[in-house]
């Protein structure tokens, strides 16, 4: 059994192992080494370890460490996090992003806040808990590819019958229980027209003009969303549709043959995603009929649904009681809807601040460490002892 390193050494080790996930293959890295590191530490604490290589992403891995007291098969607590980080901005970090650095009361490094460091917190919290004294199961879940496709969180079935009572996803929320966020859909609309000389518009089908009609319809969807749906828990209380990128044509004197638009939509929790797609399809019926076969809609990734946990639920009450922080919504997406689908009360709560996530010189405040460690330890004790 390997000896468990100090908290700071675990932090240093986790930051030192690159585990970037990125849709650009030149950045993308396997998370295998992080998983192996965690497996060794968690095994030395007495956990059983299951590792699953993703079907969707061979070379990427999920890990489930479990300690299930005799006679129990389900319930207990799941502590979850992702092992991957975003890429780093070359030239904008003042130091090596993979070298943990202490300065100004902060620990700097890629993944210090979002969120490899969370695993060091969990293991540190467990250092002083004898697993054999647990009365409820305890699970640690480490996923892959959260920052891109959430492929890891989509394959939790691979661990068989996993049904904790409660789950905490340790994204950096400054130990505030986050209990809801919107979903995220990324779509592309491609218009294929017909090129021709610009002197005769009738000689072709102008993809930019067709796209203009498409956008007019989608603008009315934006208004519809605003009128039809309302959830005042969010600062922006309706689902959004954003036009993010558009490319079309190559020369002023040609009829544009191809135009592509990328958009994102953020549905409210509880919204039926298929219904939302239905609204768009319906709105495009006319323009599609006018230009048969010219308009093609595609999902750029599998949808991430919205998520909400009842503020009155036990886990929210417990987390609020231990941290003193009332629950909040978030404006970013997490793996919460997938973890919640296991059938457990799920919140997002971890050390570090989301403002530092995905930023050069990412850090965690050193004076946050001790309180977060003891809050996590108390949480584990409250649920499992
Ligand atoms: Zn994260």
Coordinates of N, CA and C in Angstrom, one line a residue, residues 286-373:
X286 N -41.7 26.8 -42.4 CA -42.0 27.6 -43.6 C -40.8 27.8 -44.5
X287 N -39.7 28.3 -43.8 CA -38.5 28.6 -44.6 C -37.9 27.3 -45.1
X288 N -38.1 26.2 -44.4 CA -37.6 24.9 -44.9 C -38.4 24.5 -46.2
X289 N -39.7 24.7 -46.2 CA -40.5 24.4 -47.3 C -40.2 25.2 -48.5
X290 N -39.8 26.5 -48.2 CA -39.4 27.4 -49.3 C -38.1 27.0 -50.0
X291 N -37.2 26.4 -49.2 CA -35.9 26.0 -49.8 C -35.7 24.5 -49.4
X292 N -36.3 23.6 -50.1 CA -36.3 22.2 -49.7 C -34.9 21.6 -49.7
X293 N -34.5 21.0 -48.6 CA -33.2 20.3 -48.5 C -32.0 21.2 -48.2
X294 N -32.3 22.6 -48.1 CA -31.2 23.5 -48.0 C -30.8 23.7 -46.5
X295 N -31.7 23.5 -45.6 CA -31.4 23.8 -44.2 C -31.2 22.6 -43.4
X296 N -30.1 22.5 -42.7 CA -29.8 21.3 -41.9 C -29.4 21.7 -40.4
X297 N -30.1 21.2 -39.5 CA -29.8 21.5 -38.0 C -29.1 20.3 -37.4
X298 N -28.0 20.6 -36.7 CA -27.3 19.5 -36.0 C -26.9 19.9 -34.6
X299 N -26.9 18.8 -33.7 CA -26.4 19.1 -32.3 C -24.9 19.0 -32.4
X300 N -24.2 20.0 -31.8 CA -22.8 20.0 -31.8 C -22.2 19.2 -30.6
X301 N -23.0 19.0 -29.6 CA -22.7 18.0 -28.6 C -24.1 17.5 -28.0
X302 N -24.0 16.4 -27.2 CA -25.2 15.9 -26.6 C -25.7 17.0 -25.6
X303 N -27.0 17.1 -25.5 CA -27.5 18.2 -24.6 C -27.1 18.0 -23.1
X304 N -26.9 19.1 -22.4 CA -26.8 19.0 -20.9 C -28.1 19.6 -20.4
X305 N -28.9 18.8 -19.7 CA -30.2 19.3 -19.2 C -29.9 20.3 -18.0
X306 N -30.9 21.1 -17.7 CA -30.9 22.0 -16.5 C -31.0 21.1 -15.3
X307 N -30.7 21.7 -14.1 CA -30.7 21.0 -12.9 C -31.2 21.8 -11.7
X308 N -32.0 21.2 -10.9 CA -32.5 21.8 -9.7 C -32.6 20.8 -8.5
X309 N -32.2 21.2 -7.3 CA -32.4 20.4 -6.2 C -33.4 21.2 -5.2
X310 N -34.3 20.5 -4.6 CA -35.3 21.2 -3.7 C -34.5 21.8 -2.6
X311 N -34.7 23.2 -2.4 CA -34.0 23.9 -1.3 C -34.4 23.3 0.1
X312 N -35.5 22.6 0.2 CA -35.9 22.1 1.5 C -35.3 20.7 1.7
X313 N -34.6 20.2 0.7 CA -34.2 18.8 0.9 C -33.1 18.7 2.0
X314 N -32.9 17.5 2.5 CA -32.0 17.2 3.6 C -30.6 17.7 3.3
X315 N -30.1 17.4 2.1 CA -28.7 17.7 1.8 C -28.5 19.2 1.8
X316 N -29.4 19.9 1.3 CA -29.3 21.4 1.3 C -29.3 21.9 2.7
X317 N -30.2 21.4 3.5 CA -30.3 21.9 4.9 C -29.0 21.6 5.6
X318 N -28.5 20.4 5.4 CA -27.3 20.0 6.1 C -26.1 20.8 5.7
X319 N -26.0 21.1 4.4 CA -24.8 21.8 3.8 C -24.9 23.3 4.3
X320 N -26.1 23.8 4.3 CA -26.3 25.2 4.8 C -26.0 25.3 6.3
X321 N -26.5 24.3 7.0 CA -26.2 24.3 8.5 C -24.7 24.2 8.8
X322 N -24.0 23.4 8.0 CA -22.5 23.2 8.3 C -21.7 24.4 7.9
X323 N -22.1 25.1 6.8 CA -21.2 26.1 6.2 C -21.8 27.5 6.5
X324 N -23.0 27.6 6.9 CA -23.6 28.9 7.2 C -24.0 29.6 5.9
X325 N -23.8 29.0 4.7 CA -24.1 29.6 3.4 C -25.4 29.2 2.9
X326 N -26.3 30.2 2.6 CA -27.6 29.8 2.0 C -27.4 29.4 0.5
X327 N -28.3 28.5 0.1 CA -28.2 28.0 -1.3 C -28.3 29.0 -2.4
X328 N -27.7 28.8 -3.5 CA -27.7 29.8 -4.6 C -27.9 29.1 -5.9
X329 N -28.3 29.8 -7.0 CA -28.2 29.2 -8.3 C -26.8 29.5 -8.9
X330 N -26.5 28.9 -10.0 CA -25.2 29.1 -10.7 C -25.5 29.5 -12.1
X331 N -24.6 30.2 -12.8 CA -24.8 30.5 -14.2 C -23.9 29.7 -15.1
X332 N -23.3 28.6 -14.5 CA -22.5 27.7 -15.3 C -23.1 26.3 -15.2
X333 N -22.7 25.4 -16.1 CA -23.2 24.0 -16.1 C -22.3 23.1 -15.4
X334 N -22.8 22.0 -14.8 CA -22.0 21.0 -14.1 C -22.6 19.6 -14.5
X335 N -21.9 18.6 -13.8 CA -22.4 17.2 -14.0 C -23.6 16.9 -13.2
X336 N -24.1 17.9 -12.4 CA -25.2 17.6 -11.5 C -26.4 16.9 -12.1
X337 N -26.9 17.3 -13.3 CA -28.1 16.6 -13.8 C -27.8 15.1 -14.0
X338 N -26.6 14.7 -14.3 CA -26.3 13.3 -14.6 C -26.2 12.6 -13.3
X339 N -25.6 13.2 -12.3 CA -25.4 12.6 -11.0 C -26.8 12.5 -10.3
X340 N -27.6 13.5 -10.4 CA -28.9 13.5 -9.8 C -29.7 12.4 -10.4
X341 N -29.5 12.0 -11.7 CA -30.2 11.0 -12.3 C -30.0 9.6 -11.7
X342 N -29.0 9.5 -10.8 CA -28.8 8.3 -10.0 C -29.9 8.1 -9.0
X343 N -30.6 9.2 -8.8 CA -31.7 9.1 -7.8 C -31.4 9.7 -6.4
X344 N -30.3 10.5 -6.4 CA -29.9 11.1 -5.1 C -30.1 12.6 -5.1
X345 N -30.3 13.1 -3.8 CA -30.3 14.6 -3.6 C -28.9 15.1 -3.9
X346 N -28.8 16.0 -4.8 CA -27.5 16.4 -5.4 C -27.3 17.9 -5.2
X347 N -26.2 18.3 -4.7 CA -25.8 19.7 -4.7 C -24.4 19.9 -5.2
X348 N -24.1 21.1 -5.5 CA -22.7 21.5 -6.0 C -22.1 22.3 -4.9
X349 N -21.0 21.9 -4.4 CA -20.4 22.7 -3.3 C -18.9 22.2 -3.1
X350 N -18.0 23.2 -3.2 CA -16.6 22.8 -3.0 C -15.8 24.1 -2.7
X351 N -14.6 23.9 -2.3 CA -13.7 25.0 -2.0 C -13.2 25.7 -3.3
X352 N -12.8 26.9 -3.1 CA -12.3 27.7 -4.3 C -13.4 28.5 -4.9
X353 N -13.0 29.5 -5.7 CA -14.0 30.4 -6.2 C -14.1 30.2 -7.7
X354 N -15.3 30.2 -8.2 CA -15.6 30.0 -9.6 C -15.0 31.1 -10.5
X355 N -14.8 32.3 -9.9 CA -14.2 33.4 -10.6 C -12.8 33.1 -11.1
X356 N -12.1 32.1 -10.4 CA -10.7 31.8 -10.7 C -10.7 30.6 -11.8
X357 N -11.8 30.0 -12.0 CA -11.9 28.9 -12.9 C -11.7 29.3 -14.3
X358 N -11.0 28.6 -15.1 CA -10.7 28.8 -16.5 C -10.0 30.2 -16.7
X359 N -9.2 30.6 -15.7 CA -8.4 31.8 -15.8 C -6.9 31.6 -15.7
X360 N -6.1 32.4 -16.4 CA -4.7 32.3 -16.1 C -4.4 32.5 -14.6
X361 N -3.4 31.9 -14.1 CA -3.0 32.1 -12.7 C -4.2 31.7 -11.8
X362 N -4.8 30.6 -12.1 CA -5.9 30.0 -11.3 C -5.3 29.7 -9.9
X363 N -6.1 30.0 -8.9 CA -5.6 29.8 -7.5 C -6.7 29.4 -6.6
X364 N -6.3 28.9 -5.4 CA -7.2 28.8 -4.3 C -6.6 29.5 -3.1
X365 N -7.4 30.2 -2.4 CA -7.0 31.0 -1.2 C -6.6 30.0 -0.1
X366 N -5.4 30.2 0.5 CA -5.0 29.3 1.5 C -5.8 29.3 2.8
X367 N -6.4 30.5 3.1 CA -7.2 30.6 4.4 C -8.5 29.9 4.2
X368 N -8.9 29.5 2.9 CA -10.1 28.8 2.7 C -9.9 27.3 3.0
X369 N -8.7 26.9 3.1 CA -8.4 25.4 3.1 C -8.9 24.7 4.3
X370 N -8.4 25.2 5.5 CA -8.7 24.5 6.7 C -10.3 24.5 7.0
X371 N -11.0 25.6 6.9 CA -12.4 25.6 7.1 C -13.1 24.6 6.1
X372 N -12.7 24.6 4.9 CA -13.4 23.7 3.9 C -13.1 22.2 4.3
X373 N -11.9 22.0 4.7 CA -11.5 20.6 5.1 C -12.4 20.1 6.2

